[in-house]
Amino acid sequence: MQALLQKIEKLLDIHEDLREQNKAMRNAEAAWQAERAKLIQQNEIARRKVSEMITRLQTLERNSG
């Protein structure tokens, strides 16, 4: 009976450790997903600016040529 109680205690400890690890992993995942969303937004802004610059350059080329 004592051995069984010790095994149960060990399993409960392992369970708690895994819960903490899972929580930490979920927090890390939320952080990298937020960072990913921010980078996607910044990339889209940069893409639009480059596209606008290309359009302006093409317009200048047409008007000067």
PDB file of C-alpha atoms in Angstrom, residues 24-40:
ATOM      1  CA  ALA A  24       4.914  27.900 -20.288  1.00  0.00           C
ATOM      2  CA  MET A  25       4.740  26.474 -23.809  1.00  0.00           C
ATOM      3  CA  ARG A  26       1.304  28.002 -24.384  1.00  0.00           C
ATOM      4  CA  ASN A  27       2.570  31.379 -23.207  1.00  0.00           C
ATOM      5  CA  ALA A  28       5.592  31.092 -25.500  1.00  0.00           C
ATOM      6  CA  GLU A  29       3.336  30.124 -28.393  1.00  0.00           C
ATOM      7  CA  ALA A  30       1.093  33.134 -27.775  1.00  0.00           C
ATOM      8  CA  ALA A  31       4.157  35.382 -27.740  1.00  0.00           C
ATOM      9  CA  TRP A  32       5.575  34.079 -31.020  1.00  0.00           C
ATOM     10  CA  GLN A  33       2.170  34.208 -32.676  1.00  0.00           C
ATOM     11  CA  ALA A  34       1.842  37.855 -31.649  1.00  0.00           C
ATOM     12  CA  GLU A  35       5.344  38.531 -32.968  1.00  0.00           C
ATOM     13  CA  ARG A  36       4.477  36.729 -36.213  1.00  0.00           C
ATOM     14  CA  ALA A  37       1.339  38.841 -36.653  1.00  0.00           C
ATOM     15  CA  LYS A  38       3.367  41.992 -36.054  1.00  0.00           C
ATOM     16  CA  LEU A  39       5.986  40.940 -38.615  1.00  0.00           C
ATOM     17  CA  ILE A  40       3.319  40.076 -41.183  1.00  0.00           C
TER      18      ILE A  40
END
